């Protein structure tokens, strides 16, 4: 099967098989899930990842959510859009939003998403979970000034939302900022 070093303290064959299967499964999952490297933790905002492929996926995600109605999304696009969301979830939320709000063609789609209760609540649910994760890692305030500069919004106006963990109004503010 695989040439994997097995713990010699495991006595029975069943336990060895389970041990090997778990190692193989974890290696496969590690290849699928993008886990940031240890040295990535002290990056500048510009060094945070966001590839051209990520940008295409974000564009597709936001455009699809903005254009289509609830039923069309549920019946024809839900699976594809959830897959895209999962694929870009590794991005820092500011890099995700930065791409959206620096592109004039995506801003109207965010307005459409925010105007629809169904779209807004689903988008905010995923977004809030990601913001909570990065907040726990203390990775929001350190990049706030650079993010605000990227989307052309004064950082001092965004800071209270981050401190209060008010993700909904944070997103609302940058969506409706002129």
PDB file of C-alpha atoms in Angstrom, residues 22-166:
ATOM      1  CA  UNK A  22      -5.866   8.299   9.052  1.00  0.00           C
ATOM      2  CA  UNK A  23      -2.388   9.358   7.936  1.00  0.00           C
ATOM      3  CA  UNK A  24      -3.333   8.908   4.268  1.00  0.00           C
ATOM      4  CA  UNK A  25      -6.649  10.749   4.732  1.00  0.00           C
ATOM      5  CA  UNK A  26      -4.928  13.650   6.509  1.00  0.00           C
ATOM      6  CA  UNK A  27      -2.307  13.929   3.761  1.00  0.00           C
ATOM      7  CA  UNK A  28      -5.027  14.039   1.106  1.00  0.00           C
ATOM      8  CA  UNK A  29      -6.967  16.681   3.053  1.00  0.00           C
ATOM      9  CA  UNK A  30      -3.810  18.720   3.599  1.00  0.00           C
ATOM     10  CA  UNK A  31      -3.349  18.771  -0.170  1.00  0.00           C
ATOM     11  CA  UNK A  32      -6.870  20.105  -0.689  1.00  0.00           C
ATOM     12  CA  UNK A  33      -7.117  22.633   2.133  1.00  0.00           C
ATOM     13  CA  UNK A  34      -4.898  25.694   1.844  1.00  0.00           C
ATOM     14  CA  UNK A  35      -3.190  26.091   5.197  1.00  0.00           C
ATOM     15  CA  UNK A  36      -1.058  29.216   5.608  1.00  0.00           C
ATOM     16  CA  UNK A  37       2.604  28.584   6.273  1.00  0.00           C
ATOM     17  CA  UNK A  38       4.078  29.613   9.627  1.00  0.00           C
ATOM     18  CA  UNK A  39       6.168  32.359   8.029  1.00  0.00           C
ATOM     19  CA  UNK A  40       2.977  33.886   6.548  1.00  0.00           C
ATOM     20  CA  UNK A  41       1.953  35.221   9.943  1.00  0.00           C
ATOM     21  CA  UNK A  42       4.128  38.355   9.792  1.00  0.00           C
ATOM     22  CA  UNK A  43       3.209  39.451   6.298  1.00  0.00           C
ATOM     23  CA  UNK A  44       2.413  42.947   5.171  1.00  0.00           C
ATOM     24  CA  UNK A  45      -1.044  43.561   3.722  1.00  0.00           C
ATOM     25  CA  UNK A  46       0.343  43.490   0.174  1.00  0.00           C
ATOM     26  CA  UNK A  47       1.999  40.131   0.844  1.00  0.00           C
ATOM     27  CA  UNK A  48      -1.281  38.497   1.877  1.00  0.00           C
ATOM     28  CA  UNK A  49      -2.389  36.050  -0.828  1.00  0.00           C
ATOM     29  CA  UNK A  50      -4.926  36.895  -3.516  1.00  0.00           C
ATOM     30  CA  UNK A  51      -4.154  35.344  -6.870  1.00  0.00           C
ATOM     31  CA  UNK A  52      -5.579  36.180 -10.281  1.00  0.00           C
ATOM     32  CA  UNK A  53      -7.522  32.912 -10.051  1.00  0.00           C
ATOM     33  CA  UNK A  54      -8.944  34.040  -6.682  1.00  0.00           C
ATOM     34  CA  UNK A  55      -9.967  37.360  -8.223  1.00  0.00           C
ATOM     35  CA  UNK A  56     -11.798  35.585 -11.053  1.00  0.00           C
ATOM     36  CA  UNK A  57     -13.638  33.437  -8.514  1.00  0.00           C
ATOM     37  CA  UNK A  58     -14.573  36.470  -6.402  1.00  0.00           C
ATOM     38  CA  UNK A  59     -15.807  38.261  -9.522  1.00  0.00           C
ATOM     39  CA  UNK A  60     -17.924  35.248 -10.525  1.00  0.00           C
ATOM     40  CA  UNK A  61     -19.296  34.854  -6.987  1.00  0.00           C
ATOM     41  CA  UNK A  62     -20.300  38.493  -6.481  1.00  0.00           C
ATOM     42  CA  UNK A  63     -21.598  38.948 -10.033  1.00  0.00           C
ATOM     43  CA  UNK A  64     -23.738  35.811  -9.797  1.00  0.00           C
ATOM     44  CA  UNK A  65     -25.131  36.792  -6.397  1.00  0.00           C
ATOM     45  CA  UNK A  66     -25.841  40.320  -7.623  1.00  0.00           C
ATOM     46  CA  UNK A  67     -27.506  39.407 -10.914  1.00  0.00           C
ATOM     47  CA  UNK A  68     -29.644  36.382 -10.089  1.00  0.00           C
ATOM     48  CA  UNK A  69     -32.754  36.171  -7.949  1.00  0.00           C
ATOM     49  CA  UNK A  70     -33.283  33.864  -4.981  1.00  0.00           C
ATOM     50  CA  UNK A  71     -34.925  31.042  -6.895  1.00  0.00           C
ATOM     51  CA  UNK A  72     -32.393  31.019  -9.706  1.00  0.00           C
ATOM     52  CA  UNK A  73     -29.566  30.999  -7.175  1.00  0.00           C
ATOM     53  CA  UNK A  74     -31.113  28.124  -5.237  1.00  0.00           C
ATOM     54  CA  UNK A  75     -32.067  26.030  -8.247  1.00  0.00           C
ATOM     55  CA  UNK A  76     -29.172  26.635 -10.623  1.00  0.00           C
ATOM     56  CA  UNK A  77     -26.176  28.208  -8.889  1.00  0.00           C
ATOM     57  CA  UNK A  78     -26.106  27.241  -5.212  1.00  0.00           C
ATOM     58  CA  UNK A  79     -23.708  24.299  -5.468  1.00  0.00           C
ATOM     59  CA  UNK A  80     -21.269  26.144  -7.754  1.00  0.00           C
ATOM     60  CA  UNK A  81     -21.292  29.317  -5.647  1.00  0.00           C
ATOM     61  CA  UNK A  82     -20.801  27.412  -2.388  1.00  0.00           C
ATOM     62  CA  UNK A  83     -17.821  25.658  -3.984  1.00  0.00           C
ATOM     63  CA  UNK A  84     -16.344  29.004  -5.040  1.00  0.00           C
ATOM     64  CA  UNK A  85     -16.960  30.392  -1.552  1.00  0.00           C
ATOM     65  CA  UNK A  86     -15.134  27.435  -0.037  1.00  0.00           C
ATOM     66  CA  UNK A  87     -12.222  27.921  -2.443  1.00  0.00           C
ATOM     67  CA  UNK A  88     -11.712  31.602  -1.564  1.00  0.00           C
ATOM     68  CA  UNK A  89     -12.418  31.240   2.153  1.00  0.00           C
ATOM     69  CA  UNK A  90      -8.681  30.968   2.873  1.00  0.00           C
ATOM     70  CA  UNK A  91      -8.245  34.620   1.822  1.00  0.00           C
ATOM     71  CA  UNK A  92      -7.971  37.284   4.480  1.00  0.00           C
ATOM     72  CA  UNK A  93     -11.412  38.965   4.546  1.00  0.00           C
ATOM     73  CA  UNK A  94      -9.844  42.350   3.722  1.00  0.00           C
ATOM     74  CA  UNK A  95      -8.217  40.913   0.597  1.00  0.00           C
ATOM     75  CA  UNK A  96     -11.584  39.443  -0.405  1.00  0.00           C
ATOM     76  CA  UNK A  97     -13.427  42.725   0.187  1.00  0.00           C
ATOM     77  CA  UNK A  98     -10.566  44.793  -1.194  1.00  0.00           C
ATOM     78  CA  UNK A  99     -10.951  43.188  -4.591  1.00  0.00           C
ATOM     79  CA  UNK A 100     -14.707  43.743  -4.559  1.00  0.00           C
ATOM     80  CA  UNK A 101     -14.706  47.382  -3.500  1.00  0.00           C
ATOM     81  CA  UNK A 102     -11.813  48.570  -5.643  1.00  0.00           C
ATOM     82  CA  UNK A 103     -13.639  47.299  -8.744  1.00  0.00           C
ATOM     83  CA  UNK A 104     -16.375  49.661  -9.837  1.00  0.00           C
ATOM     84  CA  UNK A 105     -18.277  46.924 -11.693  1.00  0.00           C
ATOM     85  CA  UNK A 106     -18.672  44.824  -8.509  1.00  0.00           C
ATOM     86  CA  UNK A 107     -19.948  47.587  -6.203  1.00  0.00           C
ATOM     87  CA  UNK A 108     -23.474  47.625  -7.711  1.00  0.00           C
ATOM     88  CA  UNK A 109     -23.676  43.862  -7.193  1.00  0.00           C
ATOM     89  CA  UNK A 110     -22.846  44.318  -3.502  1.00  0.00           C
ATOM     90  CA  UNK A 111     -25.685  46.847  -3.297  1.00  0.00           C
ATOM     91  CA  UNK A 112     -28.023  44.237  -4.820  1.00  0.00           C
ATOM     92  CA  UNK A 113     -26.789  41.611  -2.368  1.00  0.00           C
ATOM     93  CA  UNK A 114     -27.363  43.968   0.557  1.00  0.00           C
ATOM     94  CA  UNK A 115     -30.834  44.955  -0.669  1.00  0.00           C
ATOM     95  CA  UNK A 116     -32.054  41.337  -0.662  1.00  0.00           C
ATOM     96  CA  UNK A 117     -32.669  39.767   2.760  1.00  0.00           C
ATOM     97  CA  UNK A 118     -31.956  36.217   1.575  1.00  0.00           C
ATOM     98  CA  UNK A 119     -28.689  37.115  -0.157  1.00  0.00           C
ATOM     99  CA  UNK A 120     -27.550  39.461   2.606  1.00  0.00           C
ATOM    100  CA  UNK A 121     -28.125  37.008   5.477  1.00  0.00           C
ATOM    101  CA  UNK A 122     -26.356  34.143   3.693  1.00  0.00           C
ATOM    102  CA  UNK A 123     -23.436  36.353   2.676  1.00  0.00           C
ATOM    103  CA  UNK A 124     -23.161  37.884   6.153  1.00  0.00           C
ATOM    104  CA  UNK A 125     -23.252  34.493   7.848  1.00  0.00           C
ATOM    105  CA  UNK A 126     -20.150  33.271   6.017  1.00  0.00           C
ATOM    106  CA  UNK A 127     -18.456  36.669   6.159  1.00  0.00           C
ATOM    107  CA  UNK A 128     -19.035  37.031   9.915  1.00  0.00           C
ATOM    108  CA  UNK A 129     -17.567  33.601  10.618  1.00  0.00           C
ATOM    109  CA  UNK A 130     -14.430  34.508   8.684  1.00  0.00           C
ATOM    110  CA  UNK A 131     -14.154  37.886  10.425  1.00  0.00           C
ATOM    111  CA  UNK A 132     -14.502  36.173  13.819  1.00  0.00           C
ATOM    112  CA  UNK A 133     -11.664  33.785  12.974  1.00  0.00           C
ATOM    113  CA  UNK A 134      -9.320  36.578  11.908  1.00  0.00           C
ATOM    114  CA  UNK A 135     -10.352  38.695  14.887  1.00  0.00           C
ATOM    115  CA  UNK A 136      -9.395  35.861  17.241  1.00  0.00           C
ATOM    116  CA  UNK A 137      -5.992  35.763  15.535  1.00  0.00           C
ATOM    117  CA  UNK A 138      -5.658  39.569  15.971  1.00  0.00           C
ATOM    118  CA  UNK A 139      -5.329  39.914  12.201  1.00  0.00           C
ATOM    119  CA  UNK A 140      -7.909  42.634  11.549  1.00  0.00           C
ATOM    120  CA  UNK A 141      -6.706  45.860  13.148  1.00  0.00           C
ATOM    121  CA  UNK A 142      -3.113  45.389  11.961  1.00  0.00           C
ATOM    122  CA  UNK A 143      -4.204  45.461   8.299  1.00  0.00           C
ATOM    123  CA  UNK A 144      -7.061  47.960   8.624  1.00  0.00           C
ATOM    124  CA  UNK A 145      -5.158  51.050   7.425  1.00  0.00           C
ATOM    125  CA  UNK A 146      -3.873  49.306   4.292  1.00  0.00           C
ATOM    126  CA  UNK A 147      -7.288  47.813   3.557  1.00  0.00           C
ATOM    127  CA  UNK A 148      -9.005  51.182   4.001  1.00  0.00           C
ATOM    128  CA  UNK A 149      -6.477  52.765   1.659  1.00  0.00           C
ATOM    129  CA  UNK A 150      -7.099  50.046  -0.949  1.00  0.00           C
ATOM    130  CA  UNK A 151     -10.855  50.677  -0.985  1.00  0.00           C
ATOM    131  CA  UNK A 152     -10.541  54.444  -0.460  1.00  0.00           C
ATOM    132  CA  UNK A 153     -12.415  54.650   2.856  1.00  0.00           C
ATOM    133  CA  UNK A 154     -11.025  56.454   5.938  1.00  0.00           C
ATOM    134  CA  UNK A 155      -9.753  53.809   8.366  1.00  0.00           C
ATOM    135  CA  UNK A 156     -10.847  55.828  11.413  1.00  0.00           C
ATOM    136  CA  UNK A 157     -14.440  55.399  10.245  1.00  0.00           C
ATOM    137  CA  UNK A 158     -14.032  51.603  10.028  1.00  0.00           C
ATOM    138  CA  UNK A 159     -12.101  51.086  13.266  1.00  0.00           C
ATOM    139  CA  UNK A 160     -15.149  51.272  15.620  1.00  0.00           C
ATOM    140  CA  UNK A 161     -16.878  48.477  13.687  1.00  0.00           C
ATOM    141  CA  UNK A 162     -13.818  46.252  14.056  1.00  0.00           C
ATOM    142  CA  UNK A 163     -13.384  47.019  17.753  1.00  0.00           C
ATOM    143  CA  UNK A 164     -17.080  46.317  18.411  1.00  0.00           C
ATOM    144  CA  UNK A 165     -17.037  43.234  16.149  1.00  0.00           C
ATOM    145  CA  UNK A 166     -20.003  44.690  14.282  1.00  0.00           C
TER     146      UNK A 166
END
